[in-house]
C-alpha cells in the first residue's frame, strides 16, 4: 500500500488503524494456517467508516479484505494480495430482537453463539450452528454461508438471512431483502451476497430470521460394525419419515483416534457411529427417537444409547467432540475438505475414501454431517515429508473428482476461498465461471474487494 | 530468537480461534494480539526470524494474565500458558527484565528480612502519602490519581507480618506445614493466622515454614528465570530436608508453582526434578487439608443463615481452573457457613489480577476485576470467599472501588469463624 493511502486511512481511523508487524502477523492467517501478511489492519466501528474505507480503496486502489473471527477453512479472509484487512470484530452489537415478527438485527461482528444465547432467552431459536459457533461471527457465517450440525433439519445460514445492509465494492451502501415473511421485489441481492465471501460487498448489518425454540432435544448414539451399515441407517431414518435435527457420522479411523487418546466406553467391534438428535415437543421427540432407534437396530447397530438430559447428552457427544484433538495423533497437518454427496451415495463415498486412502498411502479420517450428505474428509499428513504432501494433494483432487462423479459438490459449508479456487470450474463449468466473474465486475468494478478468492489467479502466492 | 522446542510447541496450534471465546483479555482489547492464537503467531514470526524486534515481541507476550483459560479449552491441547512463560524467559534473556523487577524478585523477595524492611517502609510511606478509605474488608489506603493507576487501594500495612508475630518459637516441621506465602504473611497476616489456627484444629502437629523465600511465581512469569530459580532452589532444599508429610498452601498460585511449574523447570531424572516432584507430591491446597484432616468434621453445625446465600466462592484460575481444586472449598463452605453459602454468579470469571499484569496495565486489570465483583454482587453475593492471595488482593481493591459494603475473605477466615 502506498504511504498516501495509509495516511488517509490513519486520518480516518486514528488508533484503530494498526500497522505494527505484530498486529499484521495476527491478521495474516485463518484456520487454513496459510499466511499472507496484510499491509495494515483496520477496526471500523460503523457502516459509514466502512463506506469511507472502501472509498479510499477505490481512490488508492488497495485490496480490502473483510474479516470476522478468522475461523474459515478455505482462506476466505486471507489477504493474499496484501492490502488492508478490515476486521469487523468491533461492530458486535445485537441491535434488536423482535419476538413478534421473529427476527433479529445484528452487526456483523456478533459472535454466532452470543446471538443464539440472546434469542434463546426470548424463547427463540437461530438455528445455524457451525462447529465454530462460539467464536465465529455472524458476518463471517454470512460471507461463507456457514452450515452446521442442524442443517439436515433447519438449513444453513442462507435460509435465515432476511435482509442485509452492505457496502459494495463501488463504495455504495445498499439495503437488500425484506423484514417481512414474503417479498419478491427484483433480483434477490441478499442471496447474492450470502456466500459471496466478501468479494461483492461488506455486510454492515444483518436481519436474521428466528423461529420458536424447540421444547426438548433427545440425543442417540448408535454404534455399528462398519460404515456401510451406518450409512444404511441414515437412509432408513429418512425412510422412517423422521427428520433429525442433527445426524453426525464417524468412521473407524475417527473412532480409533479417539480411543487412543481418551478412555471411551465402546463395545467390541465398533467401527462406525452415528450421533443423532431429534427435537420438538416432548411427545413427538420421544416418538421420533423410538423410530430412530428402531431404524438403527434394523440396520445392524450393535448398540443404541439415548439421553434427553443435558449431562447424558454431553456424555454421548463426547465421542464426536473428541475427534478434533485426537486427530493430532495421526498427523500434524490436516487437509480439511467438506464435500457433499447425495445422501443415498454416502456408503459409496465412504468406500471410495477408504480405497483412496489405501491407494495414496495417506491417512484419511472421515466424519461429518451425514444427515445432509456433508462429509468432512480430513487427510492427515506429517507436514515434513514432501513426497507425502504430493500424494495428499493428489488425493484432495481425487476427492473432488469422486464427489462430483457421485453428483455432489466440492464445498458444503467452508466456501471456495483460495483452497478450492483451482477446482471451481470443475464443478460449475466455463460458462458458470464466466457469469460469476461478470457479476463480480458489476458489484466491484475495480476488483478491490477480497481479490484472489473464488476464482483462480496465477499471481496469488504465500507471503 | 531461536528455540526449537518452543517452535514445536507453538506449531501444534491449529489457528482455529477457539481460544478467543474464553480469553480474559480479548473482550477488552478486541484484537487478535490479546488471545492465544495471536500470541502464538507473533511468537512464531519471531522464532522464524521474520520479526527481528525482540522488544516488541516481549511487549506482546507480556500482555497476558496467564489465566490459562485458553489452554483448558484448546481442542488441540496446546500448552499456551507454558509457551508464553517460556517465551517470556527467552526474551528476558535476550533483552533483559526491567530493573525494578530484577531487584524485587532477585534481591527482596528471596529474603525474609528484606521483605520485612520493605513492608515497614511501605507502612510509613502509606500513612504519609496515601489517602485513607474505609471499606467492608478493613481500612485501605488509596493511591493518588495517576500513580500506579488512579484509584487503586492497598491494604493498611501491618506493623508485624504473620510469621514475625509468632515470635521466635520454633518447633519441628511436624505433620503439616503451612507455606503462608508473601501476601498472607506481609499484607494480610490475619489470613495467615486464620489458616494456621484452623489447621491446628485438626489435632495434628502444625508448623509454619519460617524464612521461606517467595514461591518464585512473580519472577517466573516475568521471565526472570534467574531470580525464580534462586527462590525455588532455596525453598526446595529446605523442604526436602524437612520432608513434612503435608505442605499446605492457602494460596492457589503458590500451590500451582509447587505442583506444576517447578517440576516443569527441571529435566526429568535430574536431582532438582526429583526434589521438585517430592515436594509437589506432598503439596496440597488449604481446603483439601481441612477436609482430609478432619477439621470439617469437627465444625459445629452452622446456625441457620441470617442472610441465606450471601456468601459466594470465587474459583481462582490457578487453583480451580488449572489444578481442578474447586469442589473441596465448596464442601468446606457448606459445612462452615451452611445456608449462607450459595453458588456465586460468575464464580469462574477471572478477577483480572494476573500478578504483574495488574501493575503493567492497572486500568484494564481493574475493568476485568470490577466486572467480576459487580456480577457477583448483582447475583446477591455480599461476601466473596476465595483461596488465592492475588485474587483476594485484587477483589478487595475492586470491592473498595465499586461497593465498599462488599466483603472479600479467605475461606480460612470463615472456617475460623465457624470453629469459634
Short mmCIF file of N, CA, C and O in Angstrom, two decimals, chain A residues 251-258 260 323 326-337 352-367 376-383 388-389 391-393 395-396 399:
data_model
loop_
_atom_site.label_atom_id
_atom_site.label_comp_id
_atom_site.label_asym_id
_atom_site.label_seq_id
_atom_site.Cartn_x
_atom_site.Cartn_y
_atom_site.Cartn_z
N UNK A 251 -16.26 -42.36 11.24
CA UNK A 251 -15.79 -43.63 10.68
C UNK A 251 -14.79 -44.31 11.62
O UNK A 251 -14.46 -43.80 12.69
N UNK A 252 -14.30 -45.45 11.17
CA UNK A 252 -13.44 -46.26 12.02
C UNK A 252 -12.17 -45.52 12.43
O UNK A 252 -11.76 -45.58 13.60
N UNK A 253 -11.54 -44.81 11.47
CA UNK A 253 -10.30 -44.11 11.81
C UNK A 253 -10.57 -43.05 12.87
O UNK A 253 -9.77 -42.87 13.80
N UNK A 254 -11.68 -42.34 12.71
CA UNK A 254 -12.01 -41.30 13.69
C UNK A 254 -12.20 -41.93 15.08
O UNK A 254 -11.67 -41.43 16.08
N UNK A 255 -12.92 -43.04 15.12
CA UNK A 255 -13.18 -43.70 16.42
C UNK A 255 -11.88 -44.23 17.02
O UNK A 255 -11.61 -44.06 18.21
N UNK A 256 -11.05 -44.82 16.17
CA UNK A 256 -9.77 -45.35 16.67
C UNK A 256 -8.89 -44.24 17.23
O UNK A 256 -8.21 -44.41 18.24
N UNK A 257 -8.90 -43.08 16.55
CA UNK A 257 -8.12 -41.92 17.02
C UNK A 257 -8.54 -41.53 18.43
O UNK A 257 -7.70 -41.33 19.31
N UNK A 258 -9.85 -41.44 18.63
CA UNK A 258 -10.37 -41.03 19.94
C UNK A 258 -9.99 -42.08 20.98
O UNK A 258 -9.54 -41.75 22.08
N UNK A 260 -7.53 -43.97 21.17
CA UNK A 260 -6.12 -43.93 21.57
C UNK A 260 -5.83 -42.74 22.49
O UNK A 260 -4.81 -42.69 23.15
N UNK A 323 -12.92 -35.92 18.57
CA UNK A 323 -12.21 -36.28 17.34
C UNK A 323 -11.14 -35.25 17.01
O UNK A 323 -9.98 -35.61 16.74
N UNK A 326 -8.00 -35.44 18.92
CA UNK A 326 -7.39 -36.76 18.73
C UNK A 326 -6.67 -36.87 17.38
O UNK A 326 -5.74 -37.65 17.22
N UNK A 327 -7.12 -36.07 16.42
CA UNK A 327 -6.54 -36.18 15.08
C UNK A 327 -5.04 -35.93 15.07
O UNK A 327 -4.33 -36.42 14.21
N UNK A 328 -4.59 -35.14 16.04
CA UNK A 328 -3.18 -34.79 16.09
C UNK A 328 -2.29 -36.04 16.16
O UNK A 328 -1.14 -36.02 15.75
N UNK A 329 -2.86 -37.10 16.68
CA UNK A 329 -2.07 -38.34 16.81
C UNK A 329 -1.71 -38.94 15.47
O UNK A 329 -0.75 -39.69 15.37
N UNK A 330 -2.53 -38.68 14.46
CA UNK A 330 -2.25 -39.33 13.17
C UNK A 330 -1.63 -38.40 12.14
O UNK A 330 -1.33 -38.82 11.03
N UNK A 331 -1.40 -37.17 12.48
CA UNK A 331 -0.75 -36.27 11.53
C UNK A 331 -0.76 -34.85 12.04
O UNK A 331 -1.76 -34.39 12.58
N UNK A 332 0.36 -34.15 11.87
CA UNK A 332 0.45 -32.79 12.38
C UNK A 332 -0.33 -31.82 11.49
O UNK A 332 -0.81 -30.80 11.95
N UNK A 333 -0.41 -32.14 10.19
CA UNK A 333 -1.09 -31.24 9.26
C UNK A 333 -2.36 -31.91 8.75
O UNK A 333 -2.38 -33.10 8.40
N UNK A 334 -3.43 -31.11 8.74
CA UNK A 334 -4.73 -31.64 8.34
C UNK A 334 -5.19 -30.91 7.09
O UNK A 334 -5.26 -29.68 7.08
N UNK A 335 -5.51 -31.66 6.03
CA UNK A 335 -6.15 -31.04 4.87
C UNK A 335 -7.63 -31.35 5.03
O UNK A 335 -8.03 -32.50 4.93
N UNK A 336 -8.40 -30.31 5.28
CA UNK A 336 -9.78 -30.49 5.73
C UNK A 336 -10.74 -30.11 4.60
O UNK A 336 -10.85 -28.93 4.27
N UNK A 337 -11.41 -31.07 4.01
CA UNK A 337 -12.36 -30.78 2.93
C UNK A 337 -13.78 -31.06 3.43
O UNK A 337 -13.98 -31.82 4.37
N UNK A 352 -15.27 -45.31 -1.37
CA UNK A 352 -14.32 -44.63 -2.26
C UNK A 352 -13.17 -44.02 -1.45
O UNK A 352 -12.00 -44.13 -1.83
N UNK A 353 -13.51 -43.40 -0.30
CA UNK A 353 -12.47 -42.75 0.51
C UNK A 353 -11.52 -43.78 1.13
O UNK A 353 -10.31 -43.54 1.24
N UNK A 354 -12.06 -44.92 1.53
CA UNK A 354 -11.21 -45.98 2.11
C UNK A 354 -10.23 -46.49 1.04
O UNK A 354 -9.04 -46.67 1.31
N UNK A 355 -10.74 -46.65 -0.17
CA UNK A 355 -9.89 -47.12 -1.28
C UNK A 355 -8.82 -46.07 -1.60
O UNK A 355 -7.65 -46.39 -1.79
N UNK A 356 -9.23 -44.79 -1.60
CA UNK A 356 -8.31 -43.70 -1.91
C UNK A 356 -7.19 -43.63 -0.87
O UNK A 356 -6.02 -43.47 -1.21
N UNK A 357 -7.57 -43.79 0.40
CA UNK A 357 -6.59 -43.76 1.48
C UNK A 357 -5.53 -44.85 1.26
O UNK A 357 -4.33 -44.60 1.43
N UNK A 358 -5.97 -46.04 0.86
CA UNK A 358 -5.03 -47.15 0.64
C UNK A 358 -4.16 -46.87 -0.59
O UNK A 358 -2.94 -47.07 -0.55
N UNK A 359 -4.79 -46.39 -1.64
CA UNK A 359 -4.02 -46.16 -2.88
C UNK A 359 -2.98 -45.05 -2.73
O UNK A 359 -1.87 -45.17 -3.22
N UNK A 360 -3.35 -43.99 -2.04
CA UNK A 360 -2.42 -42.85 -1.92
C UNK A 360 -1.54 -42.94 -0.68
O UNK A 360 -0.71 -42.07 -0.42
N UNK A 361 -1.73 -43.98 0.10
CA UNK A 361 -0.95 -44.20 1.31
C UNK A 361 -0.95 -42.96 2.23
O UNK A 361 0.08 -42.49 2.70
N UNK A 362 -2.12 -42.40 2.41
CA UNK A 362 -2.29 -41.30 3.38
C UNK A 362 -3.48 -41.64 4.29
O UNK A 362 -4.43 -42.28 3.85
N UNK A 363 -3.36 -41.23 5.55
CA UNK A 363 -4.47 -41.47 6.48
C UNK A 363 -5.60 -40.49 6.17
O UNK A 363 -5.36 -39.28 6.08
N UNK A 364 -6.79 -41.01 5.98
CA UNK A 364 -7.95 -40.12 5.77
C UNK A 364 -8.97 -40.43 6.86
O UNK A 364 -9.42 -41.56 7.00
N UNK A 365 -9.28 -39.40 7.64
CA UNK A 365 -10.26 -39.56 8.72
C UNK A 365 -11.54 -38.86 8.27
O UNK A 365 -11.50 -37.70 7.86
N UNK A 366 -12.66 -39.58 8.33
CA UNK A 366 -13.91 -39.00 7.84
C UNK A 366 -14.95 -38.93 8.94
O UNK A 366 -15.19 -39.88 9.66
N UNK A 367 -15.54 -37.77 9.06
CA UNK A 367 -16.70 -37.62 9.94
C UNK A 367 -17.49 -36.43 9.39
O UNK A 367 -17.02 -35.72 8.51
N UNK A 376 -16.83 -34.48 6.20
CA UNK A 376 -15.55 -33.79 6.42
C UNK A 376 -14.44 -34.80 6.20
O UNK A 376 -14.26 -35.73 6.97
N UNK A 377 -13.76 -34.60 5.10
CA UNK A 377 -12.67 -35.50 4.72
C UNK A 377 -11.37 -34.88 5.21
O UNK A 377 -10.98 -33.81 4.75
N UNK A 378 -10.74 -35.54 6.16
CA UNK A 378 -9.51 -34.99 6.74
C UNK A 378 -8.32 -35.84 6.32
O UNK A 378 -8.17 -36.98 6.79
N UNK A 379 -7.51 -35.29 5.45
CA UNK A 379 -6.31 -36.01 5.02
C UNK A 379 -5.18 -35.58 5.94
O UNK A 379 -4.85 -34.40 6.03
N UNK A 380 -4.65 -36.55 6.69
CA UNK A 380 -3.69 -36.23 7.74
C UNK A 380 -2.27 -36.58 7.29
O UNK A 380 -2.00 -37.72 6.91
N UNK A 381 -1.39 -35.60 7.34
CA UNK A 381 0.00 -35.86 6.96
C UNK A 381 0.96 -35.25 7.97
O UNK A 381 0.56 -34.45 8.81
N UNK A 382 2.23 -35.64 7.85
CA UNK A 382 3.22 -35.16 8.82
C UNK A 382 3.57 -33.70 8.58
O UNK A 382 3.89 -32.97 9.52
N UNK A 383 3.52 -33.27 7.33
CA UNK A 383 3.87 -31.89 7.01
C UNK A 383 5.35 -31.70 6.78
O UNK A 383 5.80 -30.62 6.39
N UNK A 388 5.03 -37.22 0.62
CA UNK A 388 3.73 -37.49 1.22
C UNK A 388 2.76 -36.34 0.94
O UNK A 388 1.59 -36.54 0.63
N UNK A 389 3.30 -35.12 0.97
CA UNK A 389 2.48 -33.93 0.70
C UNK A 389 1.93 -33.99 -0.72
O UNK A 389 0.76 -33.69 -0.96
N UNK A 391 1.39 -36.67 -2.52
CA UNK A 391 0.34 -37.71 -2.60
C UNK A 391 -0.97 -37.20 -1.98
O UNK A 391 -2.05 -37.48 -2.49
N UNK A 392 -0.83 -36.42 -0.91
CA UNK A 392 -2.03 -35.88 -0.26
C UNK A 392 -2.74 -34.91 -1.20
O UNK A 392 -3.98 -34.90 -1.28
N UNK A 393 -1.97 -34.09 -1.90
CA UNK A 393 -2.59 -33.14 -2.83
C UNK A 393 -3.31 -33.88 -3.95
O UNK A 393 -4.40 -33.47 -4.39
N UNK A 395 -4.60 -36.76 -3.63
CA UNK A 395 -5.80 -37.34 -3.01
C UNK A 395 -6.92 -36.30 -2.92
O UNK A 395 -8.08 -36.61 -3.18
N UNK A 396 -6.55 -35.06 -2.58
CA UNK A 396 -7.56 -33.99 -2.48
C UNK A 396 -8.27 -33.85 -3.83
O UNK A 396 -9.51 -33.81 -3.91
N UNK A 399 -10.61 -36.60 -4.36
CA UNK A 399 -11.81 -36.48 -3.52
C UNK A 399 -12.83 -35.62 -4.27
O UNK A 399 -14.02 -35.96 -4.36
#
